CSV table of C-alpha atoms and ligand atoms in Angstrom, one decimal:
chain,number,residue,atom,x,y,z
A,242,MET,CA,51.0,157.2,116.8
A,243,THR,CA,53.3,160.2,117.2
A,244,PRO,CA,55.8,159.5,120.1
A,245,LEU,CA,55.2,162.1,123.0
A,246,GLU,CA,58.1,164.5,123.2
A,247,LYS,CA,59.7,164.5,126.8
A,248,ASP,CA,60.8,167.9,127.9
A,249,SER,CA,64.2,166.4,129.2
A,250,VAL,CA,64.9,165.5,125.6
A,251,ARG,CA,64.4,169.0,124.5
A,252,PRO,CA,64.8,171.0,127.5
A,253,GLU,CA,62.9,174.3,127.7
A,254,PRO,CA,65.8,177.2,127.6
A,255,ASP,CA,66.0,179.3,130.7
A,256,ALA,CA,64.0,182.2,129.3
A,257,LEU,CA,61.1,181.5,127.4
A,258,SER,CA,61.0,182.8,124.0
A,259,ALA,CA,59.3,185.8,123.1
A,260,GLY,CA,55.5,185.2,122.2
A,261,LEU,CA,51.9,184.7,123.4
A,262,TYR,CA,51.5,181.7,125.6
A,263,VAL,CA,47.7,180.9,125.6
A,264,VAL,CA,47.5,178.9,128.8
A,265,ALA,CA,44.3,176.7,130.0
A,266,THR,CA,44.0,176.7,133.6
A,267,PRO,CA,41.6,174.6,135.8
A,268,ILE,CA,37.8,174.6,135.6
A,269,GLY,CA,37.7,173.7,139.2
A,270,ARG,CA,40.3,171.5,140.5
A,271,LEU,CA,43.7,173.1,141.1
A,272,SER,CA,45.6,170.0,140.4
A,273,ASP,CA,44.3,169.9,137.0
A,274,LEU,CA,46.8,172.6,135.9
A,275,SER,CA,49.4,170.9,133.9
A,276,LEU,CA,53.2,170.8,134.7
A,277,ARG,CA,54.1,173.0,131.6
A,278,ALA,CA,51.5,175.6,132.2
A,279,THR,CA,52.9,176.0,135.8
A,280,ASP,CA,56.3,176.0,134.3
A,281,VAL,CA,55.3,178.7,131.8
A,282,LEU,CA,53.2,180.7,134.0
A,283,ARG,CA,56.1,181.0,136.5
A,284,ARG,CA,58.6,182.1,133.6
A,285,VAL,CA,56.6,184.6,131.8
A,286,ASP,CA,57.5,188.2,132.0
A,287,ALA,CA,53.7,189.4,131.9
A,288,LEU,CA,50.4,187.9,131.9
A,289,GLY,CA,47.1,189.1,130.2
A,290,ALA,CA,44.2,187.9,132.8
A,291,GLU,CA,40.5,188.1,132.7
A,292,ASP,CA,40.1,189.0,136.5
A,293,THR,CA,43.4,189.8,137.8
A,294,ARG,CA,41.9,189.0,141.4
A,295,VAL,CA,40.7,185.5,140.5
A,296,SER,CA,44.1,184.7,138.8
A,297,ARG,CA,46.3,185.9,141.5
A,298,GLN,CA,45.2,183.1,143.7
A,299,LEU,CA,46.3,180.6,141.1
A,300,LEU,CA,49.5,182.3,140.7
A,301,ASP,CA,49.9,182.7,144.4
A,302,HIS,CA,49.2,178.9,144.6
A,303,ILE,CA,52.1,178.1,142.3
A,304,GLY,CA,54.8,180.9,143.2
A,305,ALA,CA,54.5,182.8,140.0
A,306,ARG,CA,54.8,186.5,140.0
A,307,PRO,CA,54.7,188.0,136.5
A,308,THR,CA,53.3,191.4,135.8
A,309,LEU,CA,49.7,191.2,135.6
A,310,ILE,CA,47.6,193.2,133.1
A,311,ALA,CA,43.8,193.1,133.2
A,312,CYS,CA,42.5,191.8,129.9
A,313,HIS,CA,38.9,191.2,129.9
A,314,ALA,CA,35.7,191.7,127.5
A,315,HIS,CA,35.7,195.4,127.9
A,316,ASN,CA,39.2,196.4,127.2
A,317,GLU,CA,40.4,193.4,125.2
A,318,ALA,CA,41.2,195.3,121.9
A,319,ARG,CA,43.2,198.0,123.7
A,320,THR,CA,45.2,195.4,125.9
A,321,ALA,CA,45.9,193.3,122.9
A,322,GLN,CA,48.2,196.0,121.3
A,323,ALA,CA,50.0,196.6,124.7
A,324,LEU,CA,50.6,192.9,124.8
A,325,VAL,CA,51.7,192.8,121.1
A,326,GLU,CA,54.3,195.7,121.8
A,327,ARG,CA,55.7,193.4,125.0
A,328,ILE,CA,56.1,190.6,122.7
A,329,ARG,CA,57.7,192.7,119.9
A,330,THR,CA,60.5,193.9,122.3
A,331,GLY,CA,61.3,190.2,123.2
A,332,GLN,CA,59.0,189.4,126.0
A,333,ALA,CA,57.3,186.0,126.7
A,334,VAL,CA,53.5,186.9,127.5
A,335,ALA,CA,51.0,184.7,129.1
A,336,LEU,CA,47.2,184.9,128.3
A,337,ILE,CA,44.8,183.3,130.8
A,338,SER,CA,41.0,183.4,131.7
A,339,ASP,CA,39.3,182.9,135.1
A,340,ALA,CA,38.8,179.3,134.4
A,341,GLY,CA,39.5,176.7,131.5
A,342,THR,CA,40.7,177.6,128.1
A,343,PRO,CA,41.1,181.2,126.8
A,344,GLY,CA,38.9,182.1,123.8
A,345,ILE,CA,36.3,179.4,124.7
A,346,SER,CA,33.2,181.3,125.7
A,347,ASP,CA,35.9,183.6,127.3
A,348,PRO,CA,37.8,186.6,126.2
A,349,GLY,CA,41.2,185.9,124.3
A,350,ALA,CA,40.5,185.7,120.5
A,351,ARG,CA,41.1,189.3,120.1
A,352,VAL,CA,44.7,189.1,121.6
A,353,VAL,CA,45.4,186.0,119.9
A,354,ALA,CA,44.5,187.6,116.4
A,355,ALA,CA,46.3,190.8,117.1
A,356,VAL,CA,49.6,188.7,117.9
A,357,HIS,CA,49.0,186.8,114.6
A,358,ALA,CA,48.6,190.1,112.7
A,359,ALA,CA,51.5,191.5,114.0
A,360,GLY,CA,53.5,188.2,112.7
A,361,LEU,CA,54.4,187.0,116.3
A,362,PRO,CA,54.6,183.5,117.7
A,363,VAL,CA,51.2,182.2,119.4
A,364,ILE,CA,52.0,179.1,121.7
A,365,PRO,CA,49.1,177.3,122.7
A,366,VAL,CA,49.6,175.4,126.4
A,367,PRO,CA,46.4,173.4,126.3
A,368,GLY,CA,44.6,171.9,129.2
A,369,PRO,CA,40.9,171.8,130.9
A,370,SER,CA,37.8,173.2,129.0
A,371,ALA,CA,34.3,172.5,130.4
A,372,VAL,CA,33.0,171.5,126.9
A,373,ILE,CA,35.7,168.7,126.2
A,374,THR,CA,35.7,167.6,129.7
A,375,LEU,CA,32.1,166.7,129.5
A,376,LEU,CA,32.2,165.3,126.0
A,377,SER,CA,34.9,162.9,127.1
A,378,ALA,CA,32.6,161.7,129.8
A,379,ALA,CA,29.3,161.8,127.8
A,380,GLY,CA,29.7,158.5,125.8
A,381,PHE,CA,27.9,159.5,122.5
A,382,LEU,CA,29.0,157.3,119.6
A,383,GLU,CA,28.4,160.5,117.2
A,384,PRO,CA,31.9,161.8,116.8
A,385,ARG,CA,31.0,165.2,115.4
A,386,PHE,CA,29.8,168.0,117.7
A,387,ARG,CA,28.6,171.5,117.7
A,388,PHE,CA,29.8,173.9,120.4
A,389,GLU,CA,27.1,176.8,120.9
A,390,GLY,CA,28.8,178.4,123.8
A,391,PHE,CA,25.9,180.1,125.7
A,392,LEU,CA,22.3,179.9,124.4
A,393,PRO,CA,20.7,183.3,124.0
A,394,ALA,CA,19.6,184.5,127.5
A,395,ARG,CA,16.0,185.7,126.0
A,396,ALA,CA,13.3,183.0,126.2
A,397,THR,CA,11.8,183.4,122.8
A,398,ALA,CA,15.5,183.5,121.2
A,399,ARG,CA,16.5,180.6,123.3
A,400,ARG,CA,13.5,178.4,122.2
A,401,GLU,CA,14.0,179.1,118.8
A,402,ARG,CA,17.8,178.1,118.7
A,403,LEU,CA,16.9,175.1,120.6
A,404,GLN,CA,14.2,174.1,117.8
A,405,GLU,CA,17.1,174.5,115.2
A,406,LEU,CA,19.5,172.6,117.4
A,407,ALA,CA,16.8,169.8,117.9
A,408,GLY,CA,17.5,168.8,114.1
A,409,SER,CA,21.3,168.8,114.4
A,410,GLN,CA,23.0,165.6,113.3
A,411,ASP,CA,25.9,166.5,115.2
A,412,VAL,CA,26.0,166.2,119.2
A,413,VAL,CA,25.4,169.8,120.4
A,414,VAL,CA,27.2,171.0,123.4
A,415,PHE,CA,26.3,174.2,125.4
A,416,TYR,CA,27.0,176.3,128.5
A,417,GLU,CA,24.2,177.2,130.9
A,418,SER,CA,24.1,179.3,134.1
A,419,PRO,CA,22.4,178.2,137.3
A,420,HIS,CA,20.0,181.2,136.8
A,421,ARG,CA,18.7,179.7,133.8
A,422,ILE,CA,19.0,175.9,134.2
A,423,VAL,CA,15.4,175.4,134.9
A,424,GLU,CA,14.0,177.1,131.9
A,425,THR,CA,16.6,175.7,129.5
A,426,LEU,CA,15.8,172.2,130.2
A,427,ASP,CA,12.3,172.7,130.1
A,428,ASP,CA,12.7,174.3,126.8
A,429,LEU,CA,15.3,171.5,125.7
A,430,ALA,CA,12.8,168.7,126.9
A,431,ASN,CA,9.9,170.5,124.6
A,432,ALA,CA,12.2,170.8,121.5
A,433,VAL,CA,13.5,167.3,121.1
A,434,GLU,CA,11.7,163.8,121.1
A,435,PRO,CA,11.3,162.5,124.8
A,436,GLU,CA,13.8,159.9,124.6
A,437,ARG,CA,16.7,161.8,123.2
A,438,VAL,CA,19.8,161.4,125.4
A,439,VAL,CA,21.4,164.6,127.2
A,440,VAL,CA,24.2,164.6,129.4
A,441,ILE,CA,24.5,167.3,132.0
A,442,GLY,CA,27.8,167.9,133.7
A,443,ARG,CA,27.7,170.0,136.8
A,444,GLU,CA,30.5,171.2,138.8
A,445,LEU,CA,32.9,169.2,136.8
A,446,THR,CA,36.1,168.2,138.4
A,447,LYS,CA,35.0,169.9,141.8
A,448,ARG,CA,33.8,168.4,145.1
A,449,PHE,CA,30.3,168.2,144.1
A,450,GLU,CA,30.9,166.9,140.6
A,451,GLN,CA,27.7,165.4,138.9
A,452,ILE,CA,27.3,163.9,135.5
A,453,HIS,CA,23.7,163.0,134.8
A,454,ARG,CA,22.9,161.0,131.4
A,455,ALA,CA,19.2,160.6,130.9
A,456,ALA,CA,16.2,161.2,128.5
A,457,ALA,CA,15.4,164.8,127.7
A,458,SER,CA,11.8,164.4,128.9
A,459,THR,CA,12.9,163.2,132.3
A,460,LEU,CA,15.2,166.2,133.1
A,461,PRO,CA,12.9,168.9,134.4
A,462,GLN,CA,11.8,166.5,137.0
A,463,TRP,CA,15.1,165.5,137.7
A,464,LEU,CA,16.0,169.1,138.4
A,465,ALA,CA,12.8,169.7,140.6
A,466,GLU,CA,13.5,166.7,142.8
A,467,ASP,CA,16.7,168.2,144.4
A,468,SER,CA,17.6,172.0,144.9
A,469,ASP,CA,21.4,171.0,144.7
A,470,ARG,CA,21.0,169.9,141.4
A,471,ARG,CA,20.2,173.4,140.2
A,472,ARG,CA,23.3,175.0,141.8
A,473,GLY,CA,27.0,175.5,140.2
A,474,GLU,CA,28.1,175.5,136.9
A,475,PHE,CA,26.7,173.4,134.1
A,476,VAL,CA,27.5,172.2,130.6
A,477,ILE,CA,25.0,170.3,128.7
A,478,ALA,CA,25.4,167.7,125.7
A,479,LEU,CA,22.5,166.8,123.4
A,480,ASP,CA,22.9,163.6,121.6
A,481,ALA,CA,22.8,163.8,117.7
A,482,ALA,CA,19.3,163.6,116.1
A,483,PRO,CA,18.4,160.2,114.7
A,484,PRO,CA,19.5,160.0,111.2
A,485,ALA,CA,16.9,160.9,108.6
A,486,ASP,CA,16.8,157.3,107.2
A,487,THR,CA,14.9,156.1,110.1
A,488,LEU,CA,12.3,155.9,107.6
A,489,GLN,CA,12.2,153.6,104.5
A,490,ALA,CA,14.0,155.7,101.5
A,491,THR,CA,10.8,155.1,99.4
A,492,ASP,CA,8.4,156.3,102.2
A,493,ALA,CA,10.8,159.3,103.1
A,494,VAL,CA,9.7,161.9,100.5
A,495,PRO,CA,6.1,161.7,100.6
A,496,MET,CA,6.2,161.1,104.3
A,497,ASP,CA,8.1,164.3,104.8
A,498,ALA,CA,5.7,166.3,102.8
A,499,LEU,CA,3.0,164.7,104.7
A,500,LEU,CA,4.6,165.7,107.9
A,501,ARG,CA,5.1,169.4,106.7
A,502,ALA,CA,1.6,169.8,106.0
A,503,LEU,CA,0.3,168.4,109.1
A,504,CYS,CA,2.9,170.0,111.1
A,505,ALA,CA,1.4,173.5,109.7
A,506,GLU,CA,-1.9,172.7,111.1
A,507,LEU,CA,-1.1,170.7,114.1
A,508,PRO,CA,1.2,170.5,117.2
A,509,VAL,CA,3.9,168.2,116.4
A,510,ARG,CA,2.9,165.1,118.6
A,511,GLN,CA,-0.6,165.1,117.0
A,512,ALA,CA,0.8,165.6,113.6
A,513,ALA,CA,2.9,162.4,114.3
A,514,ARG,CA,-0.2,160.7,115.7
A,515,VAL,CA,-2.1,161.4,112.4
A,516,ALA,CA,0.5,160.4,109.9
A,517,ALA,CA,1.0,157.0,112.0
A,518,GLN,CA,-2.6,156.3,111.6
A,519,ALA,CA,-2.7,157.2,107.9
A,520,SER,CA,0.7,155.2,107.0
A,521,GLY,CA,1.1,152.3,109.7
A,522,LEU,CA,4.3,153.6,110.5
A,523,ARG,CA,5.4,154.1,114.1
A,524,ALA,CA,4.3,157.5,115.6
A,525,ASN,CA,7.5,157.7,117.6
A,526,ASP,CA,9.7,157.5,114.3
A,527,LEU,CA,7.4,160.1,112.8
A,528,TYR,CA,7.5,162.2,115.6
A,529,LYS,CA,11.5,162.1,115.2
A,530,ARG,CA,11.4,162.9,111.8
A,531,ALA,CA,9.0,165.8,112.2
A,532,VAL,CA,11.1,167.3,114.9
A,533,ALA,CA,14.1,166.9,112.7
A,534,LEU,CA,12.4,168.6,110.0
A,535,ARG,CA,11.4,171.3,112.2
A,536,GLY,CA,15.1,171.9,113.0
A,537,ARG,CA,16.0,171.9,109.3
A,538,ALA,CA,13.3,174.4,108.6
A,539,ALA,CA,14.7,176.9,111.1
A,540,THR,CA,18.1,176.4,109.7
A,541,GLU,CA,17.4,176.8,106.1
A,542,ALA,CA,14.4,179.1,106.6
A,543,ASP,CA,12.4,176.9,103.9
A,544,LEU,CA,9.4,176.9,106.2
A,545,SER,CA,9.7,180.3,107.4
A,546,ASP,CA,5.9,180.9,107.3
A,547,THR,CA,4.9,177.7,108.7
A,548,ASP,CA,4.2,177.8,112.7
A,549,VAL,CA,5.2,174.5,113.8
A,550,THR,CA,4.5,174.3,117.5
A,551,ASP,CA,3.9,171.4,119.9
A,552,ASP,CA,1.8,171.2,122.9
A,553,ALA,CA,4.3,172.6,125.1
A,554,ASP,CA,5.0,175.7,123.0
A,555,GLN,CA,1.2,176.5,123.2
A,556,ALA,CA,1.2,176.0,127.0
B,689,SAM,N1,36.7,179.1,129.1
B,689,SAM,C1,36.0,178.2,129.7
B,689,SAM,C2,36.1,176.9,129.1
B,689,SAM,O1,37.2,176.5,128.5
B,689,SAM,O2,35.3,176.0,129.4
B,689,SAM,C3,34.7,178.5,129.7
B,689,SAM,C4,34.2,179.8,130.2
B,689,SAM,S1,32.5,180.2,130.2
B,689,SAM,C5,32.6,182.0,130.8
B,689,SAM,C6,32.1,179.6,131.9
B,689,SAM,C7,31.1,178.4,131.5
B,689,SAM,O3,31.6,177.4,131.4
B,689,SAM,C8,30.2,178.1,132.9
B,689,SAM,O4,29.1,179.3,133.2
B,689,SAM,C9,29.6,176.7,132.7
B,689,SAM,O5,28.6,176.8,131.9
B,689,SAM,C10,30.9,176.2,132.0
B,689,SAM,N2,31.7,175.6,133.0
B,689,SAM,C11,33.0,176.0,133.4
B,689,SAM,N3,33.4,175.4,134.5
B,689,SAM,C12,32.7,174.3,134.7
B,689,SAM,C13,32.6,173.1,135.4
B,689,SAM,N4,33.6,173.1,136.4
B,689,SAM,N5,31.5,172.3,135.3
B,689,SAM,C14,30.4,172.7,134.5
B,689,SAM,N6,30.4,173.7,133.6
B,689,SAM,C15,31.5,174.5,133.7
């Protein structure tokens, strides 16, 4: 393991060197601001902030007084050049978003790209991000994950995306707002096998933090039981789809073809039941396989004219 470097071994100089410091800030709990982030925010000359009113609270808390420059989704390209000019003249400039890591479902990437393009240093100051915070507490054995940011807001597009993600062999993580959490968890429960494990992180690091790990099919009921569970900020992680080799290799090719044909005519659950009767295999395994095939079809568009719906889709 690479030994950690102590700041005292290599002390920071009095003035920070010129560059863009991309600083992660807390996603809820102020004390999650790192010592290094605190030090950098106190010493930079200027700071690009997504919402200067939000950032001022954090900066006041640590007694930092850099020049604040609004840098949000609507002015990022323009502001990027202004920040580049400051760095060119020797200034240390920080970039923060309202919460978490800049550039992760937040503005920041354009500024970072502009600084790279100008040949100037970009220095990450890592810290909280909701996606990594939830993954660390999810307990999924699959090490690979796919981060989706926010799913599409429109219902049809969101359902299509979830159908595609249902077959992902990587863990899938996405953000969701409280306005759409009920619809999204309904759609998720319809898109994956009933027992697929989902972990919901609500209000992570905050007073009412909640981490709920349960089968997908139970989530709509869980949300309905308590209105508090529908409040706050959410990040959701979906376990990887079961491996395609759940079925015997010798069975897999003809069974895939049978499932595709049945799914073209029947809802997925019914298709799985018919295939189970015909083959003697477990309906549950066949259901998982059919869902995985449907996800793959959405990705590769190789079943683009096959309308594969299940009971819930038709409701
Ligand atoms: N840049 C941030 C990061 O690194 O996580 C994400 C910004 S994105 C605009 C905001 C979304 O992140 C929220 O709508 C929510 O889905 C998720 N999020 C942020 N803080 C969270 C928290 N404390 N608990 C759960 N989800 C959170």
